[in-house]
Amino acid sequence: MLGRENIITAEEALDLVIRGLPERSIPSAAIPVYEALGRICADDVVAGEDLPPFPRSTVDGYAVHAADTFSASDTMPAYLNLAGEIFMGRPAGPDLPRSGAVKIPTGGMLPAGADAVVMFEHVQPLDDALIEVMKAAGPGENVIRRAEDVSRNEIILKQGHRMRPQDIGACAGLGITHIPAYRKPAVAIISTGDEIVPPETLPGPGQIRDINSYLLHGLVADEGCVPVRRGIFRDDYREIRKVIEESMHESDVILLSGGTSVGTKDMIAGIILDIGKPGLLFHGVSLKPGKPLIGGIVEGIPLFGLPGHPAAVEVCFDLFIRPVLGRLAGRKDRLERMREPVVAARLSKNIASTPGREEHIRVIVEERDDGLWAIPVISKSGLIATLVRTDGTVVVPLHTSGIQQGDKVEVRLFR
Amino acid sequence: MLGRENIITAEEALDLVIRGLPERSIPSAAIPVYEALGRICADDVVAGEDLPPFPRSTVDGYAVHAADTFSASDTMPAYLNLAGEIFMGRPAGPDLPRSGAVKIPTGGMLPAGADAVVMFEHVQPLDDALIEVMKAAGPGENVIRRAEDVSRNEIILKQGHRMRPQDIGACAGLGITHIPAYRKPAVAIISTGDEIVPPETLPGPGQIRDINSYLLHGLVADEGCVPVRRGIFRDDYREIRKVIEESMHESDVILLSGGTSVGTKDMIAGIILDIGKPGLLFHGVSLKPGKPLIGGIVEGIPLFGLPGHPAAVEVCFDLFIRPVLGRLAGRKDRLERMREPVVAARLSKNIASTPGREEHIRVIVEERDDGLWAIPVISKSGLIATLVRTDGTVVVPLHTSGIQQGDKVEVRLFR
């Protein structure tokens, strides 16, 4: 059995889990595009038609044969025969004869033959039948060609893409009313601990309410996954093993929270070892808070035994569970890390840290006259107050012994 | 009537709308805390009890009277009588007698009388009844006092706070199972235009599918509000006025999309003027794309007549509608702007811009060997392709004539 002495870095631990994830992807189904916000494309989304399906004008003006305006100028206008008017949402009508022009609105459909549009401001109508064009138009000028925007069979959204509002709009514009989307990963949340009672219960002497199930519920939902709270279980090998095995049938990830004591941690590690292959991957990480984290994979399902302190749960979720969920969800987002909100600030007081351990310090961000400051909130006790009062974290890297007051730091803001 | 010549800056336009919003806030209701992610507190959330409700140990060790360990050291240990053991989730039992010690786990409840905990590593048990303490403990050492984390009647979340996962966890820990939350603002989305057909319809000649209703549906949902698509309406004064008046009964904001032609824009401005007070606030903004934006307030409800181009709709949503929704939703978030994802990059080619107009350029963000580059995607035609291929925008400020190739820019990433 991997003992508690096998402590590895956060990077190594994540790597072990990611490499152990199964190749197979989560099932998918077609969903209505207007419900697809945040969902992940399970396949490439391909245009079924050209867009625009016909050449359109990009301005209000007159559709013409460009060649008929060749060398037209203020002093030497071209004279064209007014051959009618095109209306929005209507067919363009008959082909445009040579030396002809038709009035056209922005977005209007060009008649066959026309290959350019002259703007109103460069045209002088002489009477109902004749106009003066004071400016030469090149072929294609003020026109969107058929399929210039999107061609039939073109991939518009790649497999793994996360649907944004503009992607929903784009699909609607191409007549794509449904897209193939991966099912949202389901995450079982199992609370353990003889001392844990549900929030609606008044804790007896020595008891404490379940914070972590609710924190994890929120974190999982915020990732676009489905939280499944399984309840609170006693620190008992058989009870916990039973709920893990049941959860494996209906969940993609299993999170165990609580069990602050060394004995309980060892028991959970033991269950992961006993229950199947490959089993336990690591037991302890050189991370603060978060050192007691346990990670394993059984039959392709990642299991995490989380530390008891809510602040440690948040750090472990951020570093380990979030990337695992992204991978299982099928997300391929090359800018994902850039979208994490980070601000530069100066540290308001010295932070000491032990080299060989990555430390995550919760801070309040304060706007002062001389810029942003990060105020570390370090509390032995802070179960609740530190949780709700802080705005983000500052990371003291693995091989650093601390950060000095006034030093520039990056604050990773909570979302 | 305010004519199209009354063009104002984006900042002035937003200011007009924000100042015109009603003081009254949206209705609220109590909701279960585990469903509260992203919701806004309609009132301060107050702790109903002390946390911890009793003094707890923060380590595994022995609970003692600190005074009994005074001057204890390796060479001069204090001898204490072992008075039993405390278990997690159980009452602490009888008061600790002077010169006594009880074994206690991390999180365990201190017995009355005890005011410090000595860690295992500083204790040597001699037999079942006597221990040697090799280190002095100060009063309060390794102990969380009652109410040290949160006191009864303390405000833990302020009115206007947006619920994060950690706030949900904190409420659970304090036995707060429901919180007062503002109703999500409802946003009516009205599509207008004789040429617009629904996504499921094959457009006839000169017709185009409704992109903007779906884009707006996604943008509104992404803000945590409730999109209400009202459908597509002809460019007809009476029809559009009727659906606006109906929407005013059930929506907090009304968005009109489409109507690319000058005539339609003027008609929508006319309806906002005719329908009630104060009516039209601005007609045209010095902004590209987004110049034709119309804004008004009628009977406390903000109405926006949006430009026809989806890229312009996105810019207007970002600059005007998002702040209005945040205000109506009751959100008070001092770090909101810092959470917007922004990356620094260099511009891959010159952008020309007209001074006196704020310009928003859509870009692709590329990671190259020498860092991040922003590739402007400028297309007269791009209804769809520019929407889906770009990662964010670069803003050319109001009084600038452009940005040079290689210049540093800030890219505001799409979320």
PDB file of C-alpha atoms in Angstrom, chain B residues 234-383:
ATOM      1  CA  ARG B 234     -42.988  42.678 -39.597  1.00  0.00           C
ATOM      2  CA  ASP B 235     -41.647  46.226 -39.961  1.00  0.00           C
ATOM      3  CA  ASP B 236     -45.033  47.619 -38.992  1.00  0.00           C
ATOM      4  CA  TYR B 237     -45.649  50.372 -36.427  1.00  0.00           C
ATOM      5  CA  ARG B 238     -48.779  48.832 -34.930  1.00  0.00           C
ATOM      6  CA  GLU B 239     -47.444  45.264 -34.735  1.00  0.00           C
ATOM      7  CA  ILE B 240     -44.170  46.310 -33.107  1.00  0.00           C
ATOM      8  CA  ARG B 241     -45.837  48.773 -30.726  1.00  0.00           C
ATOM      9  CA  LYS B 242     -48.292  46.038 -29.665  1.00  0.00           C
ATOM     10  CA  VAL B 243     -45.577  43.472 -28.819  1.00  0.00           C
ATOM     11  CA  ILE B 244     -43.537  46.117 -26.950  1.00  0.00           C
ATOM     12  CA  GLU B 245     -46.567  47.088 -24.856  1.00  0.00           C
ATOM     13  CA  GLU B 246     -47.354  43.432 -24.099  1.00  0.00           C
ATOM     14  CA  SER B 247     -43.714  42.760 -23.154  1.00  0.00           C
ATOM     15  CA  MET B 248     -43.699  45.664 -20.718  1.00  0.00           C
ATOM     16  CA  HIS B 249     -46.083  43.727 -18.429  1.00  0.00           C
ATOM     17  CA  GLU B 250     -43.754  40.770 -18.014  1.00  0.00           C
ATOM     18  CA  SER B 251     -40.202  41.929 -18.725  1.00  0.00           C
ATOM     19  CA  ASP B 252     -37.629  44.080 -16.995  1.00  0.00           C
ATOM     20  CA  VAL B 253     -35.769  45.006 -20.196  1.00  0.00           C
ATOM     21  CA  ILE B 254     -36.893  45.004 -23.846  1.00  0.00           C
ATOM     22  CA  LEU B 255     -34.478  44.338 -26.702  1.00  0.00           C
ATOM     23  CA  LEU B 256     -35.461  44.972 -30.327  1.00  0.00           C
ATOM     24  CA  SER B 257     -33.202  43.457 -32.938  1.00  0.00           C
ATOM     25  CA  GLY B 258     -33.123  43.909 -36.679  1.00  0.00           C
ATOM     26  CA  GLY B 259     -34.510  46.774 -38.690  1.00  0.00           C
ATOM     27  CA  THR B 260     -31.302  47.534 -40.556  1.00  0.00           C
ATOM     28  CA  SER B 261     -32.830  50.268 -42.673  1.00  0.00           C
ATOM     29  CA  VAL B 262     -32.917  53.911 -41.620  1.00  0.00           C
ATOM     30  CA  GLY B 263     -36.706  53.930 -41.972  1.00  0.00           C
ATOM     31  CA  THR B 264     -37.180  51.042 -39.548  1.00  0.00           C
ATOM     32  CA  LYS B 265     -34.762  52.565 -37.021  1.00  0.00           C
ATOM     33  CA  ASP B 266     -36.705  55.830 -37.157  1.00  0.00           C
ATOM     34  CA  MET B 267     -39.968  53.918 -36.705  1.00  0.00           C
ATOM     35  CA  ILE B 268     -38.651  52.119 -33.587  1.00  0.00           C
ATOM     36  CA  ALA B 269     -37.378  55.434 -32.196  1.00  0.00           C
ATOM     37  CA  GLY B 270     -40.827  56.872 -32.908  1.00  0.00           C
ATOM     38  CA  ILE B 271     -42.581  54.050 -31.025  1.00  0.00           C
ATOM     39  CA  ILE B 272     -40.335  54.584 -27.965  1.00  0.00           C
ATOM     40  CA  LEU B 273     -41.166  58.314 -28.113  1.00  0.00           C
ATOM     41  CA  ASP B 274     -44.914  57.720 -28.519  1.00  0.00           C
ATOM     42  CA  ILE B 275     -45.368  54.947 -25.997  1.00  0.00           C
ATOM     43  CA  GLY B 276     -44.618  56.751 -22.719  1.00  0.00           C
ATOM     44  CA  LYS B 277     -42.257  58.778 -20.544  1.00  0.00           C
ATOM     45  CA  PRO B 278     -39.381  59.599 -20.496  1.00  0.00           C
ATOM     46  CA  GLY B 279     -39.148  57.796 -23.865  1.00  0.00           C
ATOM     47  CA  LEU B 280     -36.201  58.059 -26.233  1.00  0.00           C
ATOM     48  CA  LEU B 281     -32.839  58.869 -24.597  1.00  0.00           C
ATOM     49  CA  PHE B 282     -30.454  58.637 -27.557  1.00  0.00           C
ATOM     50  CA  HIS B 283     -30.508  57.701 -31.223  1.00  0.00           C
ATOM     51  CA  GLY B 284     -27.065  56.809 -32.498  1.00  0.00           C
ATOM     52  CA  VAL B 285     -23.751  56.377 -30.682  1.00  0.00           C
ATOM     53  CA  SER B 286     -20.198  57.252 -31.807  1.00  0.00           C
ATOM     54  CA  LEU B 287     -19.256  53.603 -31.821  1.00  0.00           C
ATOM     55  CA  LYS B 288     -18.230  51.081 -34.469  1.00  0.00           C
ATOM     56  CA  PRO B 289     -19.834  48.644 -34.858  1.00  0.00           C
ATOM     57  CA  GLY B 290     -22.977  49.778 -33.063  1.00  0.00           C
ATOM     58  CA  LYS B 291     -23.562  53.294 -34.359  1.00  0.00           C
ATOM     59  CA  PRO B 292     -27.332  52.879 -35.018  1.00  0.00           C
ATOM     60  CA  LEU B 293     -28.105  51.873 -31.393  1.00  0.00           C
ATOM     61  CA  ILE B 294     -31.291  53.414 -29.977  1.00  0.00           C
ATOM     62  CA  GLY B 295     -31.913  53.636 -26.242  1.00  0.00           C
ATOM     63  CA  GLY B 296     -34.896  54.683 -24.178  1.00  0.00           C
ATOM     64  CA  ILE B 297     -36.787  54.146 -20.953  1.00  0.00           C
ATOM     65  CA  VAL B 298     -40.551  53.907 -20.717  1.00  0.00           C
ATOM     66  CA  GLU B 299     -42.276  53.637 -17.335  1.00  0.00           C
ATOM     67  CA  GLY B 300     -38.997  52.501 -15.766  1.00  0.00           C
ATOM     68  CA  ILE B 301     -38.328  49.790 -18.343  1.00  0.00           C
ATOM     69  CA  PRO B 302     -35.197  50.201 -20.496  1.00  0.00           C
ATOM     70  CA  LEU B 303     -35.695  49.544 -24.227  1.00  0.00           C
ATOM     71  CA  PHE B 304     -32.901  49.105 -26.763  1.00  0.00           C
ATOM     72  CA  GLY B 305     -33.214  49.130 -30.562  1.00  0.00           C
ATOM     73  CA  LEU B 306     -30.145  47.151 -31.587  1.00  0.00           C
ATOM     74  CA  PRO B 307     -28.172  47.324 -34.832  1.00  0.00           C
ATOM     75  CA  GLY B 308     -28.731  44.573 -37.386  1.00  0.00           C
ATOM     76  CA  HIS B 309     -25.242  43.098 -37.552  1.00  0.00           C
ATOM     77  CA  PRO B 310     -24.578  40.367 -34.941  1.00  0.00           C
ATOM     78  CA  ALA B 311     -21.072  41.706 -34.215  1.00  0.00           C
ATOM     79  CA  ALA B 312     -22.642  45.105 -33.474  1.00  0.00           C
ATOM     80  CA  VAL B 313     -25.250  43.420 -31.272  1.00  0.00           C
ATOM     81  CA  GLU B 314     -22.451  41.838 -29.218  1.00  0.00           C
ATOM     82  CA  VAL B 315     -20.636  45.158 -28.750  1.00  0.00           C
ATOM     83  CA  CYS B 316     -23.846  46.940 -27.725  1.00  0.00           C
ATOM     84  CA  PHE B 317     -24.758  44.146 -25.342  1.00  0.00           C
ATOM     85  CA  ASP B 318     -21.339  44.314 -23.724  1.00  0.00           C
ATOM     86  CA  LEU B 319     -21.266  48.100 -23.350  1.00  0.00           C
ATOM     87  CA  PHE B 320     -24.887  48.906 -22.535  1.00  0.00           C
ATOM     88  CA  ILE B 321     -27.127  45.963 -21.784  1.00  0.00           C
ATOM     89  CA  ARG B 322     -24.767  44.025 -19.502  1.00  0.00           C
ATOM     90  CA  PRO B 323     -24.326  46.976 -17.077  1.00  0.00           C
ATOM     91  CA  VAL B 324     -28.076  47.668 -17.126  1.00  0.00           C
ATOM     92  CA  LEU B 325     -28.850  44.010 -16.344  1.00  0.00           C
ATOM     93  CA  GLY B 326     -26.260  44.012 -13.534  1.00  0.00           C
ATOM     94  CA  ARG B 327     -27.899  47.091 -12.046  1.00  0.00           C
ATOM     95  CA  LEU B 328     -31.428  45.690 -12.350  1.00  0.00           C
ATOM     96  CA  ALA B 329     -30.320  42.326 -10.941  1.00  0.00           C
ATOM     97  CA  GLY B 330     -29.208  44.148  -7.799  1.00  0.00           C
ATOM     98  CA  ARG B 331     -25.558  43.090  -8.140  1.00  0.00           C
ATOM     99  CA  LYS B 332     -22.959  45.064  -6.161  1.00  0.00           C
ATOM    100  CA  ASP B 333     -19.595  43.626  -7.076  1.00  0.00           C
ATOM    101  CA  ARG B 334     -16.600  45.881  -6.536  1.00  0.00           C
ATOM    102  CA  LEU B 335     -14.303  43.530  -8.480  1.00  0.00           C
ATOM    103  CA  GLU B 336     -16.684  42.888 -11.389  1.00  0.00           C
ATOM    104  CA  ARG B 337     -14.557  44.667 -13.986  1.00  0.00           C
ATOM    105  CA  MET B 338     -11.386  42.898 -12.803  1.00  0.00           C
ATOM    106  CA  ARG B 339     -12.989  39.545 -13.422  1.00  0.00           C
ATOM    107  CA  GLU B 340     -13.416  40.309 -17.134  1.00  0.00           C
ATOM    108  CA  PRO B 341     -10.745  38.228 -18.874  1.00  0.00           C
ATOM    109  CA  VAL B 342      -8.140  40.434 -20.566  1.00  0.00           C
ATOM    110  CA  VAL B 343      -4.805  39.393 -22.103  1.00  0.00           C
ATOM    111  CA  ALA B 344      -1.929  41.499 -23.397  1.00  0.00           C
ATOM    112  CA  ALA B 345      -0.883  40.820 -27.002  1.00  0.00           C
ATOM    113  CA  ARG B 346       0.761  42.531 -29.950  1.00  0.00           C
ATOM    114  CA  LEU B 347      -1.263  43.582 -32.961  1.00  0.00           C
ATOM    115  CA  SER B 348      -0.447  41.665 -36.157  1.00  0.00           C
ATOM    116  CA  LYS B 349      -1.339  44.486 -38.552  1.00  0.00           C
ATOM    117  CA  ASN B 350      -2.212  48.180 -38.657  1.00  0.00           C
ATOM    118  CA  ILE B 351      -5.774  49.163 -37.788  1.00  0.00           C
ATOM    119  CA  ALA B 352      -7.028  52.496 -39.082  1.00  0.00           C
ATOM    120  CA  SER B 353      -9.874  54.159 -37.202  1.00  0.00           C
ATOM    121  CA  THR B 354     -11.767  57.432 -37.373  1.00  0.00           C
ATOM    122  CA  PRO B 355     -11.047  59.727 -34.400  1.00  0.00           C
ATOM    123  CA  GLY B 356     -14.269  60.637 -32.585  1.00  0.00           C
ATOM    124  CA  ARG B 357     -15.547  57.091 -32.719  1.00  0.00           C
ATOM    125  CA  GLU B 358     -14.765  54.203 -30.352  1.00  0.00           C
ATOM    126  CA  GLU B 359     -14.016  51.145 -32.463  1.00  0.00           C
ATOM    127  CA  HIS B 360     -14.204  47.496 -31.379  1.00  0.00           C
ATOM    128  CA  ILE B 361     -12.166  45.151 -33.576  1.00  0.00           C
ATOM    129  CA  ARG B 362     -12.701  41.370 -33.360  1.00  0.00           C
ATOM    130  CA  VAL B 363      -9.444  39.424 -33.162  1.00  0.00           C
ATOM    131  CA  ILE B 364      -8.070  35.899 -33.086  1.00  0.00           C
ATOM    132  CA  VAL B 365      -5.497  35.340 -30.309  1.00  0.00           C
ATOM    133  CA  GLU B 366      -2.485  33.344 -31.505  1.00  0.00           C
ATOM    134  CA  GLU B 367       0.268  31.921 -29.298  1.00  0.00           C
ATOM    135  CA  ARG B 368       3.558  32.268 -31.190  1.00  0.00           C
ATOM    136  CA  ASP B 369       7.139  31.617 -30.073  1.00  0.00           C
ATOM    137  CA  ASP B 370       7.583  35.306 -29.262  1.00  0.00           C
ATOM    138  CA  GLY B 371       4.321  35.628 -27.313  1.00  0.00           C
ATOM    139  CA  LEU B 372       0.671  36.376 -27.918  1.00  0.00           C
ATOM    140  CA  TRP B 373      -0.517  38.110 -31.089  1.00  0.00           C
ATOM    141  CA  ALA B 374      -3.922  39.599 -31.844  1.00  0.00           C
ATOM    142  CA  ILE B 375      -4.969  39.020 -35.459  1.00  0.00           C
ATOM    143  CA  PRO B 376      -7.699  41.480 -36.494  1.00  0.00           C
ATOM    144  CA  VAL B 377     -10.544  39.917 -38.468  1.00  0.00           C
ATOM    145  CA  ILE B 378     -12.088  42.708 -40.461  1.00  0.00           C
ATOM    146  CA  SER B 379     -14.677  41.604 -42.928  1.00  0.00           C
ATOM    147  CA  LYS B 380     -17.425  43.523 -44.601  1.00  0.00           C
ATOM    148  CA  SER B 381     -19.318  40.307 -44.994  1.00  0.00           C
ATOM    149  CA  GLY B 382     -18.671  38.307 -41.884  1.00  0.00           C
ATOM    150  CA  LEU B 383     -22.074  37.569 -40.490  1.00  0.00           C
TER     151      LEU B 383
END
